mmCIF file of C-alpha atoms in Angstrom:
data_model
loop_
_atom_site.group_PDB
_atom_site.id
_atom_site.type_symbol
_atom_site.label_atom_id
_atom_site.label_comp_id
_atom_site.label_asym_id
_atom_site.label_seq_id
_atom_site.Cartn_x
_atom_site.Cartn_y
_atom_site.Cartn_z
ATOM 1 C CA MET A 1 -10.945 -7.659 -17.490
ATOM 2 C CA GLY A 2 -12.711 -9.559 -14.657
ATOM 3 C CA GLY A 3 -15.829 -8.183 -13.260
ATOM 4 C CA LYS A 4 -17.519 -8.314 -9.825
ATOM 5 C CA ILE A 5 -17.138 -11.334 -7.628
ATOM 6 C CA ASP A 6 -18.617 -12.095 -4.219
ATOM 7 C CA ARG A 7 -15.535 -13.159 -2.353
ATOM 8 C CA LEU A 8 -11.924 -13.918 -2.741
ATOM 9 C CA SER A 9 -10.658 -17.458 -2.826
ATOM 10 C CA GLY A 10 -7.560 -19.517 -3.360
ATOM 11 C CA LEU A 11 -3.977 -18.420 -2.474
ATOM 12 C CA CYS A 12 -3.589 -14.924 -1.300
ATOM 13 C CA VAL A 13 -0.246 -13.177 -0.708
ATOM 14 C CA ILE A 14 -0.355 -10.181 1.585
ATOM 15 C CA THR A 15 2.641 -7.802 2.142
ATOM 16 C CA GLY A 16 2.933 -5.447 5.047
ATOM 17 C CA ALA A 17 0.607 -7.752 6.897
ATOM 18 C CA SER A 18 1.837 -7.365 10.381
ATOM 19 C CA SER A 19 -0.307 -4.303 11.401
ATOM 20 C CA GLY A 20 -2.495 -1.432 10.293
ATOM 21 C CA ILE A 21 -4.141 -1.806 6.854
ATOM 22 C CA GLY A 22 -2.286 -4.956 6.066
ATOM 23 C CA LEU A 23 -3.521 -6.683 9.178
ATOM 24 C CA GLU A 24 -7.065 -5.690 8.436
ATOM 25 C CA LEU A 25 -6.793 -6.983 4.880
ATOM 26 C CA THR A 26 -5.424 -10.266 6.319
ATOM 27 C CA LYS A 27 -8.599 -10.617 8.463
ATOM 28 C CA LEU A 28 -10.843 -9.991 5.477
ATOM 29 C CA ALA A 29 -9.067 -12.549 3.271
ATOM 30 C CA ALA A 30 -9.119 -14.975 6.069
ATOM 31 C CA ARG A 31 -12.826 -14.741 6.517
ATOM 32 C CA ASP A 32 -13.260 -15.540 2.924
ATOM 33 C CA GLY A 33 -11.378 -18.775 3.623
ATOM 34 C CA CYS A 34 -8.269 -18.006 1.534
ATOM 35 C CA ASP A 35 -4.922 -19.723 1.955
ATOM 36 C CA LEU A 36 -2.606 -16.932 3.146
ATOM 37 C CA ILE A 37 1.028 -16.189 2.739
ATOM 38 C CA LEU A 38 1.699 -13.170 4.959
ATOM 39 C CA ALA A 39 4.869 -11.075 4.637
ATOM 40 C CA ALA A 40 6.350 -8.185 6.607
ATOM 41 C CA ASP A 41 9.615 -6.825 7.941
ATOM 42 C CA ARG A 42 8.573 -7.488 11.501
ATOM 43 C CA ASP A 43 7.014 -10.125 13.772
ATOM 44 C CA LEU A 44 3.939 -11.538 12.170
ATOM 45 C CA GLY A 45 2.596 -13.462 15.215
ATOM 46 C CA ALA A 46 -0.443 -11.256 15.735
ATOM 47 C CA ALA A 47 -1.323 -11.428 12.022
ATOM 48 C CA GLU A 48 -0.995 -15.183 12.016
ATOM 49 C CA ALA A 49 -3.174 -15.557 15.031
ATOM 50 C CA ALA A 50 -5.803 -13.157 13.676
ATOM 51 C CA ALA A 51 -5.763 -15.057 10.336
ATOM 52 C CA ARG A 52 -6.371 -18.438 11.954
ATOM 53 C CA GLN A 53 -9.047 -17.039 14.300
ATOM 54 C CA CYS A 54 -10.862 -15.527 11.337
ATOM 55 C CA GLY A 55 -10.932 -18.895 9.383
ATOM 56 C CA ALA A 56 -8.105 -18.881 6.931
ATOM 57 C CA ALA A 57 -7.662 -22.198 5.187
ATOM 58 C CA GLY A 58 -3.973 -22.055 5.804
ATOM 59 C CA VAL A 59 -1.343 -19.507 6.884
ATOM 60 C CA GLU A 60 2.324 -19.236 5.998
ATOM 61 C CA THR A 61 4.502 -16.291 7.278
ATOM 62 C CA VAL A 62 7.578 -14.750 5.821
ATOM 63 C CA GLU A 63 9.359 -12.304 7.986
ATOM 64 C CA ALA A 64 11.569 -10.320 5.486
ATOM 65 C CA ASP A 65 12.458 -6.855 4.339
ATOM 66 C CA LEU A 66 11.030 -6.448 0.923
ATOM 67 C CA ALA A 67 13.312 -3.539 0.199
ATOM 68 C CA ASN A 68 16.227 -5.832 -0.538
ATOM 69 C CA ARG A 69 16.840 -8.830 -2.786
ATOM 70 C CA ASP A 70 17.083 -11.306 0.092
ATOM 71 C CA GLY A 71 13.678 -10.359 1.366
ATOM 72 C CA LEU A 72 12.098 -10.722 -2.017
ATOM 73 C CA GLN A 73 13.760 -14.007 -2.629
ATOM 74 C CA ALA A 74 12.386 -15.303 0.715
ATOM 75 C CA LEU A 75 8.920 -14.474 -0.364
ATOM 76 C CA VAL A 76 9.451 -16.079 -3.762
ATOM 77 C CA THR A 77 10.878 -19.158 -2.113
ATOM 78 C CA ALA A 78 7.836 -19.445 0.122
ATOM 79 C CA LEU A 79 5.566 -19.079 -3.018
ATOM 80 C CA GLY A 80 7.491 -21.739 -4.954
ATOM 81 C CA ASP A 81 5.911 -22.702 -8.282
ATOM 82 C CA ARG A 82 2.408 -21.675 -7.094
ATOM 83 C CA THR A 83 0.497 -18.944 -8.879
ATOM 84 C CA PRO A 84 -1.293 -16.647 -6.302
ATOM 85 C CA ASP A 85 -5.005 -15.962 -6.960
ATOM 86 C CA VAL A 86 -4.770 -12.739 -5.126
ATOM 87 C CA LEU A 87 -1.926 -10.312 -4.368
ATOM 88 C CA LEU A 88 -2.540 -7.610 -1.735
ATOM 89 C CA ALA A 89 0.611 -5.442 -2.080
ATOM 90 C CA ASN A 90 0.377 -3.325 1.025
ATOM 91 C CA ALA A 91 4.038 -3.015 2.205
ATOM 92 C CA GLY A 92 5.264 0.545 2.409
ATOM 93 C CA HIS A 93 7.315 2.993 4.517
ATOM 94 C CA GLY A 94 7.221 6.766 5.103
ATOM 95 C CA LEU A 95 9.779 9.275 6.079
ATOM 96 C CA GLY A 96 9.307 12.707 7.626
ATOM 97 C CA GLU A 97 11.626 15.796 8.022
ATOM 98 C CA ALA A 98 13.089 17.948 5.199
ATOM 99 C CA PHE A 99 14.571 15.991 2.291
ATOM 100 C CA LEU A 100 18.068 17.346 2.666
ATOM 101 C CA ASP A 101 18.083 16.597 6.431
ATOM 102 C CA GLN A 102 17.312 12.948 5.982
ATOM 103 C CA GLU A 103 20.016 10.228 5.819
ATOM 104 C CA TRP A 104 20.450 8.702 2.352
ATOM 105 C CA LYS A 105 20.108 5.086 3.732
ATOM 106 C CA ASP A 106 16.668 5.985 5.037
ATOM 107 C CA ILE A 107 15.654 7.638 1.806
ATOM 108 C CA ALA A 108 16.817 4.584 -0.216
ATOM 109 C CA HIS A 109 14.948 2.258 2.107
ATOM 110 C CA VAL A 110 11.626 3.998 1.460
ATOM 111 C CA ILE A 111 12.275 4.030 -2.326
ATOM 112 C CA HIS A 112 13.318 0.328 -2.461
ATOM 113 C CA THR A 113 10.334 -0.654 -0.295
ATOM 114 C CA ASN A 114 7.598 1.434 -1.922
ATOM 115 C CA VAL A 115 8.847 1.388 -5.495
ATOM 116 C CA THR A 116 11.509 -1.248 -6.234
ATOM 117 C CA GLY A 117 10.175 -4.068 -4.092
ATOM 118 C CA THR A 118 6.533 -3.486 -4.980
ATOM 119 C CA THR A 119 7.340 -3.182 -8.689
ATOM 120 C CA TRP A 120 9.447 -6.330 -8.623
ATOM 121 C CA LEU A 121 6.592 -8.265 -6.870
ATOM 122 C CA LEU A 122 3.989 -7.010 -9.281
ATOM 123 C CA HIS A 123 6.095 -8.132 -12.185
ATOM 124 C CA HIS A 124 6.877 -11.476 -10.714
ATOM 125 C CA VAL A 125 3.260 -12.270 -9.709
ATOM 126 C CA GLY A 126 1.702 -10.390 -12.526
ATOM 127 C CA GLN A 127 3.479 -12.655 -15.102
ATOM 128 C CA LYS A 128 2.137 -15.767 -13.345
ATOM 129 C CA MET A 129 -1.378 -14.425 -13.289
ATOM 130 C CA ARG A 130 -1.316 -13.322 -16.960
ATOM 131 C CA ALA A 131 -0.070 -16.764 -17.959
ATOM 132 C CA LYS A 132 -3.097 -18.322 -16.122
ATOM 133 C CA ASN A 133 -5.343 -15.496 -17.272
ATOM 134 C CA ALA A 134 -6.713 -15.052 -13.820
ATOM 135 C CA GLY A 135 -5.984 -13.158 -10.665
ATOM 136 C CA ARG A 136 -6.721 -10.008 -8.549
ATOM 137 C CA ILE A 137 -4.225 -7.418 -7.391
ATOM 138 C CA LEU A 138 -4.810 -4.720 -4.891
ATOM 139 C CA VAL A 139 -1.985 -2.190 -4.342
ATOM 140 C CA THR A 140 -1.970 0.248 -1.455
ATOM 141 C CA GLY A 141 -1.143 3.699 -2.931
ATOM 142 C CA SER A 142 -2.113 7.023 -1.412
ATOM 143 C CA ILE A 143 -3.912 10.267 -1.979
ATOM 144 C CA ALA A 144 -0.505 11.591 -1.002
ATOM 145 C CA GLY A 145 0.692 10.631 -4.463
ATOM 146 C CA HIS A 146 -1.329 13.536 -5.859
ATOM 147 C CA ILE A 147 0.151 16.141 -3.540
ATOM 148 C CA PRO A 148 3.672 17.716 -3.632
ATOM 149 C CA GLY A 149 4.974 16.360 -0.269
ATOM 150 C CA ALA A 150 6.962 19.041 1.453
ATOM 151 C CA PHE A 151 8.497 17.545 4.558
ATOM 152 C CA GLN A 152 7.361 14.008 3.397
ATOM 153 C CA LEU A 153 8.791 14.407 -0.047
ATOM 154 C CA VAL A 154 10.075 10.920 -0.790
ATOM 155 C CA TYR A 155 6.975 9.071 0.452
ATOM 156 C CA ASN A 156 4.662 11.245 -1.493
ATOM 157 C CA SER A 157 6.734 10.942 -4.620
ATOM 158 C CA THR A 158 6.916 7.064 -4.360
ATOM 159 C CA LYS A 159 3.199 6.909 -3.910
ATOM 160 C CA SER A 160 2.707 9.064 -7.002
ATOM 161 C CA TYR A 161 4.617 6.447 -8.902
ATOM 162 C CA ILE A 162 2.514 3.542 -7.400
ATOM 163 C CA ASP A 163 -0.869 5.261 -8.020
ATOM 164 C CA TYR A 164 -0.164 5.903 -11.699
ATOM 165 C CA PHE A 165 1.656 2.569 -12.206
ATOM 166 C CA CYS A 166 -1.500 0.799 -11.123
ATOM 167 C CA PHE A 167 -3.561 2.664 -13.693
ATOM 168 C CA GLY A 168 -1.128 1.865 -16.452
ATOM 169 C CA LEU A 169 -0.796 -1.771 -15.466
ATOM 170 C CA ARG A 170 -4.613 -2.222 -15.257
ATOM 171 C CA ASN A 171 -4.770 -0.768 -18.915
ATOM 172 C CA GLU A 172 -2.113 -3.249 -20.182
ATOM 173 C CA LEU A 173 -4.118 -6.057 -18.755
ATOM 174 C CA LYS A 174 -7.546 -4.884 -19.809
ATOM 175 C CA ASP A 175 -8.005 -7.796 -22.323
ATOM 176 C CA THR A 176 -7.153 -10.309 -19.603
ATOM 177 C CA GLU A 177 -9.036 -11.639 -16.652
ATOM 178 C CA VAL A 178 -6.422 -10.127 -14.325
ATOM 179 C CA VAL A 179 -7.879 -7.251 -12.186
ATOM 180 C CA VAL A 180 -5.611 -4.400 -10.855
ATOM 181 C CA SER A 181 -7.059 -2.067 -8.188
ATOM 182 C CA CYS A 182 -5.393 0.742 -6.281
ATOM 183 C CA LEU A 183 -6.392 1.658 -2.705
ATOM 184 C CA MET A 184 -5.756 5.357 -1.946
ATOM 185 C CA PRO A 185 -6.014 6.012 1.706
ATOM 186 C CA GLY A 186 -5.461 9.344 3.438
ATOM 187 C CA PRO A 187 -3.948 9.611 7.018
ATOM 188 C CA THR A 188 -4.796 6.393 8.726
ATOM 189 C CA ASP A 189 -4.491 5.470 12.414
ATOM 190 C CA THR A 190 -1.639 3.007 12.227
ATOM 191 C CA GLN A 191 2.060 2.817 13.222
ATOM 192 C CA PHE A 192 3.025 4.690 10.076
ATOM 193 C CA PHE A 193 3.573 7.997 11.654
ATOM 194 C CA ASP A 194 5.746 6.762 14.539
ATOM 195 C CA ARG A 195 7.863 4.723 12.130
ATOM 196 C CA ALA A 196 8.199 7.616 9.739
ATOM 197 C CA GLY A 197 9.196 10.148 12.432
ATOM 198 C CA LEU A 198 5.983 12.138 11.865
ATOM 199 C CA GLU A 199 4.586 11.914 15.382
ATOM 200 C CA ASN A 200 5.545 15.553 16.145
ATOM 201 C CA THR A 201 3.585 17.110 13.279
ATOM 202 C CA ASP A 202 -0.060 18.294 12.827
ATOM 203 C CA VAL A 203 -0.943 15.250 10.758
ATOM 204 C CA GLY A 204 0.770 12.865 13.127
ATOM 205 C CA LYS A 205 -0.964 14.329 16.167
ATOM 206 C CA SER A 206 -4.386 14.599 14.476
ATOM 207 C CA ASP A 207 -7.301 12.682 16.043
ATOM 208 C CA SER A 208 -9.139 12.605 12.697
ATOM 209 C CA LYS A 209 -7.186 9.799 11.127
ATOM 210 C CA ASP A 210 -9.179 6.981 9.457
ATOM 211 C CA ASP A 211 -9.758 3.621 10.931
ATOM 212 C CA PRO A 212 -7.556 1.051 9.304
ATOM 213 C CA ALA A 213 -10.391 -1.515 9.234
ATOM 214 C CA MET A 214 -12.513 0.972 7.321
ATOM 215 C CA VAL A 215 -9.799 1.691 4.891
ATOM 216 C CA ALA A 216 -9.007 -2.018 4.358
ATOM 217 C CA GLU A 217 -12.685 -2.779 3.765
ATOM 218 C CA ALA A 218 -12.880 -0.040 1.148
ATOM 219 C CA GLY A 219 -9.923 -1.491 -0.816
ATOM 220 C CA TYR A 220 -11.176 -4.989 -0.484
ATOM 221 C CA LYS A 221 -14.598 -4.003 -1.809
ATOM 222 C CA ALA A 222 -12.966 -2.185 -4.692
ATOM 223 C CA LEU A 223 -11.105 -5.352 -5.575
ATOM 224 C CA LEU A 224 -14.211 -7.495 -5.458
ATOM 225 C CA GLU A 225 -16.086 -5.011 -7.571
ATOM 226 C CA GLY A 226 -13.211 -4.952 -10.114
ATOM 227 C CA ASP A 227 -12.829 -1.120 -9.687
ATOM 228 C CA ALA A 228 -9.689 0.734 -10.918
ATOM 229 C CA HIS A 229 -9.282 2.459 -7.531
ATOM 230 C CA THR A 230 -10.869 3.713 -4.415
ATOM 231 C CA VAL A 231 -10.197 6.743 -2.227
ATOM 232 C CA SER A 232 -11.192 5.721 1.268
ATOM 233 C CA GLY A 233 -13.082 8.279 3.458
ATOM 234 C CA PHE A 234 -15.330 11.208 2.439
ATOM 235 C CA MET A 235 -12.885 14.061 3.459
ATOM 236 C CA ASN A 236 -10.105 12.226 1.594
ATOM 237 C CA LYS A 237 -12.283 12.075 -1.553
ATOM 238 C CA ILE A 238 -12.760 15.828 -1.336
ATOM 239 C CA GLN A 239 -9.095 16.441 -0.778
ATOM 240 C CA ASP A 240 -8.162 14.258 -3.692
ATOM 241 C CA MET A 241 -10.696 16.032 -5.946
ATOM 242 C CA PHE A 242 -9.281 19.444 -5.083
ATOM 243 C CA ALA A 243 -5.680 18.184 -5.456
ATOM 244 C CA GLY A 244 -6.348 18.234 -9.251
ATOM 245 C CA VAL A 245 -7.581 21.797 -9.166
ATOM 246 C CA ILE A 246 -5.350 23.661 -6.672
ATOM 247 C CA PRO A 247 -1.975 24.840 -7.979
ATOM 248 C CA ASP A 248 0.941 22.569 -7.009
ATOM 249 C CA THR A 249 2.756 25.394 -5.243
ATOM 250 C CA VAL A 250 -0.266 25.929 -2.983
ATOM 251 C CA LEU A 251 -0.673 22.143 -2.390
ATOM 252 C CA ALA A 252 3.040 21.967 -1.386
ATOM 253 C CA GLN A 253 2.542 24.790 1.199
ATOM 254 C CA MET A 254 -0.599 23.138 2.537
ATOM 255 C CA HIS A 255 1.261 19.773 2.914
ATOM 256 C CA ARG A 256 4.153 21.604 4.763
ATOM 257 C CA ARG A 257 1.721 22.807 7.348
ATOM 258 C CA MET A 258 0.584 19.353 8.035
ATOM 259 C CA ALA A 259 4.014 17.537 7.872
ATOM 260 C CA GLU A 260 6.560 20.010 9.146
ATOM 261 C CA PRO A 261 7.728 19.083 12.581
ATOM 262 C CA ASP A 262 6.547 21.375 15.383
ATOM 263 C CA ASP A 263 10.116 21.945 16.696
ATOM 264 C CA ARG A 264 11.585 23.458 13.565
#
């Protein structure tokens, strides 16, 4: 498997690029002079402007919902017969409230964004990279994937899938020059909590969320180093370490205190 490199180059596809961690990853890849294909389910004007300002060699945008076939096809059409040198698979959605109080359409959208769409894209791009025997993939997972997510159950469960999928895919590709790394952030100061309906929770109202620029830089560095994964932020590293020791029933109750709405 490919080792350490100094910078990214070539064609870089970034999903979830419109804001937060994805926007910061866009800036980093642009500063390295990559050609960028930016995808998100909302306006990409700010991301495109930031990419050009930061020196991207070229910028294409695809406004599409990667939870459905049409959105994925729009991204594939933009890619054409090109093989990306880099894939930064950052698109993801969350969902607060108790599982049985959520609408199925919202549950399905989280699953299809975080699991179905991401897995399909990794398969499509991964095959191209393997055939070329070159490429780097960074997937945004979460330390939430190691915690039973009471009142954020679907999100945590999908991130558990993503975290462990990355380790398995990396192993399958260990005899190639394709690198797979997983970024595992904790709570980050992005639009995630508002979009997930978590603004009225302890974690949503917390002032101790991580800076998305710091999180993106940690993931970007891990990809350059060829690392299997990185947990961004000291306290998140501690939390992730204890998640493997504390009983799951206790972890679920701890997560409930963070994610249960205040008005229940």
